[in-house]
């Protein structure tokens, strides 16, 4: 089977290309004046320029501010006045747009017409203004009252043969309070079908860290970043994915820390920066290093590289046993002998082949590791979105354990989360495989017996929708239709539902790929004031380093018809569960009541209301940081997993990783530019090693077709992309998501984490025939 995309709507794309595109080498510092000019242009174009400017001084402030709805990087613990970044400003001004997606707009456009728009133009319409219901007779969304919308959800769910015929998705933007109410509704309804965006990004991290350390989270905080002697960053382009990280890397360089970037692509974030709020540096164009060493690894080769470092450490320990932290290993770990045997039995030739890094370079990296007393290893999706993502994260932990780099200041594992509250979603109950202890507490406090069997994750939900086993799909935030793998398959699955419900702030592709009946329920954004019967409400979020703090909206809602996430969930729950003893409306009147219940259910949330209002909030205790490991053995576990054998795609084939551009946040695309990679005006590109291009007879911007090969033997393709030379190892390629999610088949899922392997796709790149695609 061939799933081709030879034309039609520009799925996932930014503004329509105007034919003017170019590529140049980007040799400027990351952030700096480039970011400042970008912010100025964003504010100038904003639908509400004064509000956009005011947001700069309110976002991420501990005194009555709102939390950035972008990435999950922590706020400055010392209260930096302008603790923001270029991408955060883009995200906020995008949300500040006026509510123009109203009944008049939808009366003028059919869904079929809107499906032909590109995704940038869909979101650029503005904020959603009122609840809408799809009318198949007119092929249009039409206004519906909130009461009738809730009644439709309730009656459809009540009419199912089983609660397991519905699935309830969560995006990482949902607040902790809404998250808790959402899972409470779903579990009281009777299912654990709670897929979330973690299933597509850091699921591997959570499973690996839980197995190794007894916690699904990293152990470090920003104070540790201030104390580290070395910081390694794997599989992450910090300048685009977590730009505020650059501040901390620059600070680390000033005190002499080693800054190691390990990535298939050499990115701007691995060289130099000018931190925009460092006014003296901005005035004098003084740059600071954010990288002291770059290690270019082949796609999927991180585990082999890390094991090579471990091999060098063990070899050094033969001469100097104190290279290993023997006291820590003996007191706190288990499995060192098995791990050491596996490492020593692995020949250097296998490590070099698997990583794409020469032995002297691996040894140089190992020497840096051994010379550093306190080491943090941070990573992002370049590590997790592979078949062997869990094993690779386990290997990160293995390396840290060898020298006691867990449970002390300035050291530890640090997953870099991509969405503002994705970690809080999991903490507060969004988990299709919930632990028994959480369900026991939920039953005791909330007075009902939750289901115990595991539910469906994201990919399993898509498959069940396609089979007809899932008939109702509810999504809280996000753009599921584009974020998922195998877009053609996912679209068919969503259209097979009896009812799809999207709770959203702006129009996106997921509203146009819908079930036989469909609802769009518009909600407040992070910047909107949330007024309920008990007064103005705040919500909390948890950042990537387990800090929880309160967020208060700064402006009047974009439309009087918007409701808060908590109010929408409560309305659907009341309609679904008319006999429920849960005081849904009472909760919505005052979110302190939700937090009081959460404090009784969730470990680490004691005195939640009080602590959330402290300046900077509070940190959820991480027992592994105190060297208390809640594993079955009570110790940190070494993993002797074998090296993967799937990093070589074979003759004439390449290993492709999907990536984000700098002018993009997840599936939201602000323009066709990618400043840090020197690309302007184009997104339909494949970045390739220049030698691989020559071997295929390609020049810069040659038209190419890209064909992927799935685990189940099926093939998919995109046509008419352009080859762009880039600093990549031979055999590696990259291109933008969500456009290239179409190449990831529904069977291309990690058996370790259930994640789509969108950074581990085997492809062939061939010149496009002059007559168009041959299917």
XYZ file of C-alpha atoms in Angstrom:
775
model
C 0.000 0.000 0.000
C 1.222 3.496 -0.794
C -0.094 6.451 1.173
C 0.863 9.352 -1.061
C 0.420 13.079 -0.693
C 0.849 14.292 -4.273
C -1.114 17.509 -3.840
C -4.321 18.736 -2.299
C -4.430 20.699 0.959
C -1.077 21.756 2.371
C -1.307 19.780 5.572
C 0.710 21.274 8.365
C 2.193 23.989 6.209
C 2.677 27.659 6.857
C 1.626 30.424 4.480
C 1.489 29.473 0.827
C 5.030 29.706 -0.650
C 5.418 32.660 -2.996
C 8.288 31.129 -4.956
C 10.937 33.226 -3.202
C 13.078 30.962 -1.084
C 16.741 30.826 -0.181
C 19.289 29.161 2.041
C 22.391 30.670 3.620
C 24.749 29.647 6.368
C 23.593 31.122 9.676
C 26.680 32.313 11.531
C 25.128 34.785 13.976
C 24.672 34.133 17.697
C 21.434 32.522 18.808
C 18.860 34.903 20.333
C 20.372 38.411 20.519
C 19.310 41.038 18.018
C 17.770 38.472 15.680
C 15.331 37.495 18.422
C 14.725 41.136 19.393
C 13.877 42.115 15.811
C 11.602 39.095 15.512
C 9.751 40.041 18.698
C 9.289 43.593 17.401
C 7.797 42.290 14.157
C 5.530 39.903 16.068
C 4.226 42.704 18.280
C 3.705 44.944 15.266
C 1.618 42.274 13.520
C -0.281 41.240 16.650
C -4.051 41.494 16.578
C -3.856 43.446 19.862
C -0.437 45.212 19.846
C -0.872 47.029 23.221
C -1.849 43.781 24.920
C 1.103 42.026 23.302
C 3.503 44.635 24.650
C 1.949 44.466 28.119
C 2.291 40.678 28.086
C 6.090 41.059 28.020
C 5.968 42.458 31.534
C 3.392 40.040 32.935
C 4.354 36.653 31.493
C 6.183 34.313 33.901
C 5.997 36.770 36.803
C 5.408 35.367 40.271
C 3.320 38.401 41.302
C 0.003 38.119 39.504
C 1.382 37.043 36.136
C 0.398 34.277 33.754
C 2.494 31.311 32.830
C 3.794 31.208 29.264
C 1.608 28.771 27.298
C 4.640 27.675 25.294
C 7.382 25.360 26.497
C 7.853 23.934 29.991
C 11.220 25.511 30.812
C 11.174 26.717 34.453
C 10.899 30.337 35.501
C 13.947 32.064 36.903
C 13.965 31.295 40.658
C 15.311 34.798 41.394
C 12.430 36.538 39.662
C 14.088 37.813 36.478
C 12.024 40.789 35.296
C 11.873 39.787 31.630
C 11.882 35.988 31.883
C 10.661 35.326 28.364
C 11.855 34.372 24.910
C 11.097 35.044 21.270
C 8.997 31.917 20.854
C 7.025 32.592 24.022
C 6.130 36.042 22.694
C 5.008 34.498 19.400
C 2.832 32.011 21.230
C 1.232 34.621 23.469
C 0.514 37.134 20.696
C -0.974 34.277 18.641
C -3.351 33.665 21.564
C -4.120 37.388 21.970
C -5.780 37.511 18.537
C -9.380 38.788 18.483
C -12.248 36.272 18.271
C -13.054 36.368 14.554
C -13.822 32.660 14.133
C -17.488 33.239 14.918
C -20.834 32.179 13.486
C -20.535 34.713 10.672
C -17.198 33.286 9.581
C -18.446 29.709 9.580
C -21.649 30.702 7.765
C -19.456 31.957 4.932
C -17.247 28.861 4.619
C -17.999 25.165 4.304
C -15.774 22.617 5.994
C -14.799 21.312 2.564
C -13.582 24.768 1.573
C -11.686 25.288 4.833
C -10.033 21.891 4.435
C -8.247 23.331 1.396
C -6.687 26.143 3.429
C -3.184 25.755 4.762
C -2.817 25.407 8.509
C -1.237 28.799 9.063
C -4.247 30.504 7.497
C -6.700 28.429 9.540
C -5.176 29.535 12.832
C -4.680 33.098 11.569
C -8.470 33.568 11.387
C -8.386 34.385 15.100
C -9.797 33.039 18.325
C -12.881 30.849 18.339
C -15.858 32.872 19.567
C -18.718 30.499 20.452
C -19.648 26.804 20.663
C -20.315 25.201 17.289
C -21.901 22.029 15.975
C -21.284 20.465 12.581
C -24.278 20.244 10.234
C -23.654 17.558 7.621
C -26.524 18.806 5.460
C -24.875 22.195 4.915
C -21.273 21.060 5.508
C -20.891 23.955 7.928
C -20.359 24.558 11.618
C -23.331 26.329 13.173
C -23.854 27.902 16.617
C -25.107 25.694 19.429
C -25.863 26.637 23.014
C -23.559 25.404 25.730
C -26.431 23.491 27.309
C -27.260 21.712 24.055
C -23.586 20.963 23.396
C -23.189 19.368 26.808
C -26.426 17.429 26.312
C -25.139 16.032 23.007
C -21.923 14.862 24.668
C -23.805 13.333 27.585
C -26.457 11.519 25.546
C -23.896 10.131 23.081
C -21.656 8.805 25.843
C -24.628 7.358 27.722
C -25.733 5.579 24.541
C -22.459 3.660 24.115
C -22.373 -0.055 24.753
C -19.344 0.409 27.023
C -17.380 3.339 28.476
C -14.363 1.841 26.694
C -15.916 2.920 23.363
C -14.823 6.493 24.102
C -11.346 7.979 24.364
C -10.327 11.269 25.971
C -7.167 13.003 24.731
C -5.200 15.701 26.550
C -2.799 18.307 25.198
C 0.002 19.694 27.342
C -1.690 23.102 27.708
C -4.399 21.882 30.129
C -4.047 23.278 33.678
C -3.561 21.030 36.702
C -7.059 21.776 37.971
C -8.719 21.016 34.636
C -6.552 17.913 34.296
C -7.728 16.570 37.630
C -11.398 17.229 36.816
C -10.981 15.669 33.375
C -9.543 12.390 34.629
C -12.143 12.368 37.444
C -14.958 12.613 34.888
C -13.440 9.971 32.607
C -12.751 7.476 35.399
C -16.140 8.004 37.011
C -17.598 7.364 33.560
C -15.706 4.075 33.633
C -12.573 3.986 31.484
C -8.837 4.666 31.558
C -8.761 5.604 27.865
C -6.747 8.750 28.552
C -4.205 9.191 25.753
C -2.116 12.330 25.873
C 0.621 14.147 24.002
C 3.231 12.469 26.248
C 2.435 9.265 24.375
C 4.031 10.936 21.341
C 6.972 12.751 22.963
C 8.453 11.807 26.375
C 6.691 8.520 27.172
C 10.047 6.796 26.759
C 11.603 9.112 29.341
C 8.919 8.409 31.915
C 9.077 4.659 31.498
C 12.877 4.570 31.556
C 13.261 6.817 34.589
C 10.551 4.935 36.486
C 12.297 1.615 35.860
C 15.726 2.990 36.763
C 15.001 5.448 39.572
C 11.388 4.940 40.648
C 10.228 8.315 39.300
C 9.062 9.336 35.841
C 10.595 12.794 36.146
C 14.020 14.374 36.107
C 15.716 15.025 39.423
C 17.355 18.421 38.816
C 16.213 22.017 39.133
C 17.673 25.330 38.005
C 19.826 25.590 41.140
C 21.508 22.429 39.920
C 22.097 24.045 36.527
C 23.865 26.846 38.421
C 26.156 24.321 40.154
C 26.934 21.831 37.373
C 30.495 21.375 36.109
C 29.227 19.918 32.848
C 25.885 20.004 31.040
C 25.190 17.612 28.194
C 22.284 18.333 25.838
C 21.162 15.432 23.626
C 18.639 15.480 20.792
C 17.511 19.056 21.394
C 17.796 22.335 19.503
C 17.541 24.621 22.527
C 17.442 27.880 20.560
C 14.066 26.878 19.100
C 12.620 24.285 21.479
C 13.481 25.854 24.856
C 15.106 29.235 24.152
C 15.276 30.281 27.817
C 17.746 27.432 28.304
C 20.306 29.594 26.488
C 20.405 31.934 29.500
C 21.484 29.072 31.734
C 23.978 27.679 29.254
C 25.572 31.118 28.919
C 25.764 31.462 32.697
C 27.365 28.023 32.930
C 29.979 28.977 30.352
C 30.924 32.093 32.303
C 31.847 29.962 35.303
C 33.808 27.484 33.212
C 31.370 24.574 32.862
C 31.697 22.138 29.973
C 28.728 22.411 27.581
C 28.332 19.360 25.370
C 25.825 19.227 22.509
C 25.082 15.808 21.000
C 22.861 15.948 17.931
C 22.733 14.732 14.325
C 22.425 18.371 13.173
C 24.886 21.077 14.146
C 22.531 23.783 15.409
C 22.914 27.465 16.294
C 22.191 26.646 19.949
C 25.470 24.733 20.146
C 27.687 27.743 19.409
C 27.176 31.247 20.837
C 24.389 33.501 22.076
C 23.580 37.019 23.173
C 20.976 36.804 25.927
C 18.478 39.599 25.085
C 17.918 40.723 28.676
C 21.685 41.148 29.153
C 21.535 44.780 28.026
C 25.291 45.394 28.099
C 25.882 42.392 25.842
C 23.150 43.560 23.480
C 24.641 47.058 23.315
C 28.169 45.829 22.615
C 27.282 42.706 20.585
C 29.283 40.658 23.099
C 28.546 36.971 22.648
C 28.806 34.109 25.109
C 29.494 30.487 24.310
C 26.651 28.041 24.842
C 28.695 25.074 23.671
C 32.253 23.941 24.314
C 31.978 20.687 22.356
C 29.635 19.402 19.640
C 29.402 15.679 18.961
C 27.626 14.832 15.726
C 25.953 11.472 16.162
C 24.055 9.495 13.566
C 20.271 9.415 13.929
C 19.469 6.795 16.553
C 23.133 6.469 17.568
C 22.965 8.115 20.994
C 22.871 4.848 22.917
C 26.005 3.539 21.215
C 27.771 6.829 21.926
C 26.819 6.788 25.611
C 27.882 3.171 25.934
C 31.190 4.073 24.338
C 31.679 6.727 27.023
C 30.848 4.122 29.673
C 33.354 1.712 28.122
C 36.076 4.349 28.358
C 35.101 5.037 31.976
C 35.389 1.348 32.866
C 38.761 1.148 31.124
C 40.005 4.153 33.100
C 38.740 2.543 36.311
C 41.028 -0.416 35.686
C 43.950 1.930 36.318
C 42.247 4.213 38.847
C 39.307 2.613 40.684
C 38.264 6.006 42.074
C 37.033 6.995 38.609
C 33.868 5.157 39.674
C 31.893 6.330 42.705
C 32.203 2.945 44.374
C 30.536 3.987 47.637
C 27.464 5.302 45.803
C 27.305 2.229 43.575
C 27.525 -0.177 46.502
C 25.012 1.668 48.704
C 22.411 2.786 46.198
C 22.499 0.743 42.982
C 21.905 -2.736 41.645
C 23.130 -4.475 38.500
C 26.587 -2.974 38.013
C 28.237 -6.343 37.304
C 25.803 -7.278 34.536
C 26.076 -3.848 33.006
C 29.853 -3.835 33.121
C 29.995 -7.257 31.471
C 27.794 -6.080 28.594
C 29.848 -2.911 28.104
C 33.195 -4.691 28.176
C 31.940 -7.317 25.721
C 30.961 -4.652 23.179
C 33.827 -4.014 20.726
C 34.810 -0.466 19.917
C 34.066 -1.105 16.257
C 30.387 -1.690 17.084
C 30.229 1.507 19.130
C 31.812 3.555 16.363
C 29.551 2.042 13.720
C 26.417 2.460 15.855
C 27.116 6.051 16.862
C 28.823 7.388 13.764
C 31.476 8.918 16.050
C 35.170 8.014 15.846
C 36.745 6.242 18.825
C 39.140 9.133 19.664
C 36.171 11.514 19.778
C 34.220 9.176 22.067
C 37.250 8.946 24.343
C 37.598 12.733 24.326
C 33.969 12.994 25.435
C 34.589 10.410 28.150
C 37.611 12.347 29.418
C 35.440 15.434 29.754
C 32.874 13.408 31.683
C 35.469 11.988 34.056
C 37.035 15.424 34.624
C 33.678 16.864 35.775
C 32.519 16.339 39.352
C 28.881 17.297 38.789
C 27.185 16.436 35.477
C 23.663 17.084 34.217
C 22.473 15.218 31.137
C 19.461 16.834 29.451
C 17.620 15.418 26.465
C 14.593 15.932 24.289
C 12.697 14.128 21.522
C 15.797 13.401 19.474
C 16.429 10.688 22.069
C 12.909 9.426 22.743
C 11.168 9.132 19.361
C 12.959 5.925 18.402
C 12.228 2.230 18.768
C 14.923 2.044 21.454
C 14.122 5.343 23.200
C 13.580 3.693 26.595
C 16.902 1.869 26.404
C 18.691 5.086 25.416
C 17.306 6.987 28.413
C 18.273 4.022 30.606
C 21.804 4.367 29.176
C 21.842 8.046 30.196
C 21.017 6.952 33.728
C 23.661 4.198 33.578
C 26.332 6.759 32.775
C 25.204 9.090 35.557
C 25.162 6.258 38.097
C 28.780 5.283 37.399
C 30.047 8.477 39.013
C 27.269 9.151 41.503
C 25.750 11.926 39.385
C 22.265 11.444 40.805
C 21.008 12.745 44.132
C 23.494 15.544 44.675
C 23.746 19.201 43.808
C 24.578 20.043 40.227
C 23.967 16.592 38.808
C 21.243 14.344 37.464
C 18.938 13.501 34.554
C 16.887 16.318 32.981
C 14.248 15.585 30.303
C 13.401 18.798 28.442
C 9.619 18.871 28.164
C 8.070 20.611 25.201
C 4.676 21.906 26.349
C 3.879 24.154 29.291
C 2.018 21.644 31.485
C 2.610 18.280 29.871
C 4.378 17.060 33.028
C 1.568 18.360 35.222
C -0.988 16.465 33.137
C 0.672 13.172 34.033
C 1.172 14.173 37.682
C -2.510 15.033 38.050
C -3.876 11.812 36.624
C -3.751 11.736 32.816
C -2.336 8.257 32.373
C -3.813 5.347 30.448
C -1.739 3.040 32.669
C -2.455 4.563 36.105
C -0.623 3.186 39.148
C -2.734 1.303 41.665
C -1.714 3.653 44.486
C -3.185 6.650 42.656
C -6.452 4.830 41.950
C -6.705 3.746 45.584
C -6.378 7.344 46.788
C -8.841 8.561 44.136
C -11.388 5.969 45.272
C -10.928 6.839 48.939
C -11.161 10.619 48.538
C -13.701 10.930 45.714
C -16.042 8.133 46.734
C -16.250 5.922 43.656
C -14.437 2.858 42.355
C -12.308 3.795 39.321
C -11.614 1.253 36.579
C -8.431 -0.736 37.106
C -7.663 -2.127 33.664
C -5.268 -0.182 31.482
C -6.759 2.040 28.810
C -5.636 3.033 25.326
C -2.736 5.347 24.533
C -2.594 7.626 21.516
C -1.702 5.161 18.759
C -3.970 2.450 20.163
C -6.808 4.983 20.222
C -6.261 5.829 16.546
C -6.280 2.146 15.631
C -9.454 1.566 17.677
C -11.211 4.506 16.015
C -10.316 3.132 12.604
C -11.705 -0.310 13.540
C -14.884 1.275 14.876
C -14.199 0.232 18.473
C -13.865 3.860 19.631
C -16.968 5.802 18.699
C -16.487 9.052 20.662
C -13.270 11.071 20.736
C -12.866 14.077 23.035
C -9.755 16.267 22.827
C -8.811 18.887 25.407
C -6.546 21.255 23.474
C -3.958 20.521 20.833
C -4.274 19.688 17.151
C -4.550 15.918 17.304
C -5.166 15.353 13.596
C -1.778 16.870 12.709
C 0.258 15.869 15.755
C -0.448 12.162 15.258
C 1.485 9.806 12.958
C 0.277 8.490 9.596
C -1.966 11.451 8.780
C -4.011 9.651 6.141
C -4.764 6.764 8.525
C -5.480 9.145 11.424
C -7.872 11.222 9.303
C -9.785 8.090 8.347
C -9.948 7.059 11.994
C -11.341 10.394 13.188
C -13.926 10.434 10.413
C -15.089 6.986 11.518
C -16.248 8.299 14.922
C -19.858 8.957 15.795
C -18.879 12.125 17.662
C -15.700 14.168 17.946
C -15.384 16.980 20.484
C -12.580 19.542 20.310
C -12.010 21.992 23.187
C -9.844 24.672 21.605
C -8.817 28.318 21.445
C -8.255 28.660 17.674
C -9.392 27.017 14.465
C -7.137 24.174 13.350
C -7.052 21.063 11.172
C -8.632 18.854 13.840
C -11.919 20.753 13.524
C -12.067 19.888 9.831
C -11.245 16.192 10.234
C -14.188 15.155 12.352
C -16.712 12.469 13.137
C -20.219 12.168 11.787
C -21.221 14.639 14.485
C -18.749 17.193 15.770
C -18.502 19.935 18.363
C -16.052 22.792 18.722
C -16.091 24.110 22.285
C -14.093 27.356 22.671
C -12.207 27.842 25.900
C -10.317 30.575 27.702
C -6.616 30.872 26.993
C -3.818 31.255 29.531
C -3.889 35.046 29.057
C -7.665 35.383 29.629
C -9.156 36.320 32.986
C -11.210 33.473 34.437
C -14.174 34.710 36.500
C -16.426 32.263 38.285
C -19.041 32.594 41.052
C -16.288 32.676 43.665
C -14.402 35.482 41.933
C -11.400 35.629 39.634
C -9.638 32.279 39.457
C -6.064 31.184 38.945
C -4.828 27.855 37.639
C -1.586 26.028 38.263
C 0.959 24.372 36.020
C 4.004 22.188 36.623
C 7.167 22.920 34.697
C 9.766 20.438 33.445
C 11.634 20.544 36.777
C 8.597 19.829 39.020
C 7.950 23.427 40.096
C 4.230 24.174 40.542
C 2.982 27.754 40.481
C -0.201 29.702 39.929
C -1.111 31.535 36.727
C -3.576 34.450 36.467
C -5.001 35.791 33.213
C -4.178 39.394 32.262
C -6.994 40.478 29.941
C -10.702 40.237 29.289
C -11.719 37.095 27.387
C -11.710 37.343 23.603
C -15.458 36.607 23.536
C -18.197 36.621 26.190
C -19.179 33.133 25.059
C -15.918 31.471 26.086
C -15.809 29.178 29.089
C -12.927 27.928 31.164
C -11.549 24.438 30.706
C -12.818 23.532 34.178
C -16.327 24.809 33.408
C -16.482 22.931 30.096
C -15.331 19.677 31.688
C -17.822 20.066 34.523
C -20.621 20.737 32.059
C -19.829 17.601 30.049
C -19.468 15.561 33.244
C -22.829 16.657 34.643
C -24.552 15.804 31.368
C -22.828 12.412 31.204
C -23.234 11.431 34.869
C -26.576 12.876 36.071
C -26.502 10.739 39.218
C -22.939 11.605 40.170
C -22.201 12.595 43.743
C -19.232 14.651 42.582
C -19.999 18.368 43.155
C -19.022 19.481 39.673
C -20.551 22.955 39.749
C -19.319 23.568 43.290
C -15.790 22.828 42.104
C -16.098 25.303 39.225
C -17.312 28.119 41.464
C -13.980 28.213 43.288
C -10.877 26.369 42.051
C -9.484 26.324 45.601
C -12.010 23.538 46.185
C -10.509 21.511 43.343
C -7.032 22.062 44.777
C -8.180 20.981 48.255
C -9.337 17.664 46.793
C -6.163 17.302 44.757
C -4.133 17.819 47.931
C -5.811 14.745 49.427
C -5.261 12.575 46.338
C -1.839 13.557 44.976
C 1.455 12.920 46.733
C 3.448 16.105 47.142
C 0.424 18.439 46.925
C -0.131 18.847 50.642
C -1.310 22.396 51.524
C -1.662 22.948 47.804
C -3.582 26.221 47.967
C -1.133 27.828 50.336
C 2.053 26.643 48.652
C 0.876 27.430 45.114
C 0.556 31.093 46.128
C 4.108 31.347 47.442
C 6.454 33.421 45.264
C 7.659 30.982 42.571
C 5.271 28.309 43.916
C 6.690 25.052 45.255
C 8.651 22.058 44.069
C 7.147 18.588 44.208
C 9.583 16.478 46.165
C 11.613 14.107 44.015
C 12.623 11.184 46.223
C 15.316 10.063 43.782
C 16.987 13.420 44.308
C 17.378 12.363 47.955
C 18.649 8.963 46.832
C 15.427 7.252 47.804
C 14.655 4.981 44.865
C 11.098 3.634 44.708
C 11.989 0.683 42.503
C 11.110 -2.911 43.467
C 14.653 -3.383 44.777
C 14.769 -0.031 46.556
C 17.893 0.805 44.541
C 18.743 2.607 41.341
C 18.869 0.018 38.579
C 21.557 -0.356 35.934
C 20.240 -1.558 32.566
C 22.257 -4.090 30.516
C 20.089 -3.681 27.408
C 21.756 -4.678 24.124
C 22.672 -2.039 21.582
C 20.067 -1.492 18.847
C 20.789 -2.928 15.423
C 18.452 -0.638 13.492
C 20.553 2.495 13.008
C 21.760 1.544 9.512
C 18.893 2.074 7.034
C 20.593 0.029 4.323
C 21.916 0.684 0.849
C 20.653 3.863 -0.847
C 18.286 4.518 2.040
C 18.492 7.244 4.653
C 17.390 7.564 8.273
C 15.089 10.564 8.540
C 14.162 12.526 11.672
C 11.285 14.988 11.780
C 12.150 18.349 13.344
C 10.592 21.733 14.129
C 11.518 24.994 12.484
C 12.391 28.024 14.559
C 9.186 29.799 13.468
C 6.942 27.042 14.766
C 5.481 25.766 18.022
C 4.417 22.139 17.759
C 1.782 22.130 14.977
C 1.389 25.930 14.971
C 3.437 27.461 12.142
C 4.100 31.194 12.199
C 5.904 31.490 8.865
C 7.825 29.514 6.231
C 11.173 30.699 7.615
C 13.693 28.857 9.795
C 16.157 31.552 10.814
C 18.710 29.449 12.681
C 19.047 27.016 9.780
C 19.333 29.850 7.269
C 16.203 28.851 5.339
C 13.687 31.398 4.105
C 10.335 31.002 2.405
C 10.024 27.209 2.318
C 9.002 24.281 4.531
C 8.663 21.423 2.047
C 12.340 20.506 2.275
C 14.564 17.543 3.087
C 17.855 18.452 4.779
C 20.566 16.107 3.520
C 24.287 15.492 3.711
C 25.836 17.106 0.634
C 27.654 13.898 -0.286
C 24.351 11.995 -0.209
C 22.903 14.653 -2.500
C 25.742 14.277 -5.009
C 25.340 10.488 -4.968
C 21.736 10.957 -6.057
C 22.490 13.605 -8.652
C 20.869 16.350 -6.609
C 21.728 20.015 -6.375
C 20.576 22.618 -3.893
C 16.762 22.886 -4.059
C 16.402 19.982 -6.514
C 12.879 18.585 -6.503
C 12.697 15.175 -4.814
C 10.209 12.510 -3.819
C 10.542 10.868 -0.431
C 9.307 7.337 0.195
C 9.190 5.718 3.647
C 9.171 2.025 4.542
C 7.048 0.962 7.482
C 7.515 -1.961 9.851
C 4.417 -3.657 8.420
C 5.744 -3.583 4.862
C 3.623 -0.645 3.690
C 5.049 2.432 2.020
C 4.205 6.121 2.094
C 5.470 9.052 0.079
C 5.534 12.798 -0.344
C 6.311 14.442 -3.649
C 7.871 17.625 -4.906
C 9.951 18.449 -1.847
C 13.274 20.227 -2.250
C 16.651 18.870 -1.208
C 18.695 21.247 0.952
C 22.324 20.606 1.845
C 23.019 20.694 5.580
C 25.663 19.643 8.084
C 24.454 16.064 8.673
C 26.327 12.785 8.784
C 26.077 10.606 5.665
C 22.985 8.423 5.739
C 20.967 10.938 7.768
C 18.210 13.334 6.707
C 15.693 15.628 8.372
C 12.480 17.448 7.522
C 9.695 19.332 9.226
C 6.831 17.977 11.217
C 3.851 17.913 11.045
C 4.092 17.734 7.243
C 6.293 14.636 7.321
C 4.246 12.838 9.978
C 2.553 11.333 6.942
C 5.691 9.209 6.422
C 5.386 7.555 9.838
C 3.102 4.554 9.443
C 0.658 3.619 12.172
C 2.762 0.474 12.698
C 5.918 2.534 13.225
C 5.604 2.528 16.991
C 8.208 1.689 19.610
C 7.559 -1.626 21.313
C 9.248 -0.123 24.390
C 7.222 3.071 24.780
C 4.256 2.896 22.343
C 5.558 6.173 20.844
C 5.520 6.862 17.113
C 9.130 6.693 15.910
C 8.996 9.947 13.959
C 12.733 10.502 14.382
C 13.642 7.061 13.100
C 12.102 6.736 9.644
C 13.740 4.711 6.881
C 13.331 6.580 3.588
C 14.491 6.753 0.003
C 15.029 10.157 -1.603
C 14.915 10.245 -5.405
C 14.768 13.026 -7.991
C 11.202 13.949 -8.865
C 10.338 12.899 -12.407
C 9.727 15.875 -14.706
C 6.180 14.688 -15.413
C 5.130 14.596 -11.733
C 4.851 11.850 -9.150
C 4.654 8.242 -10.199
C 2.520 6.368 -7.687
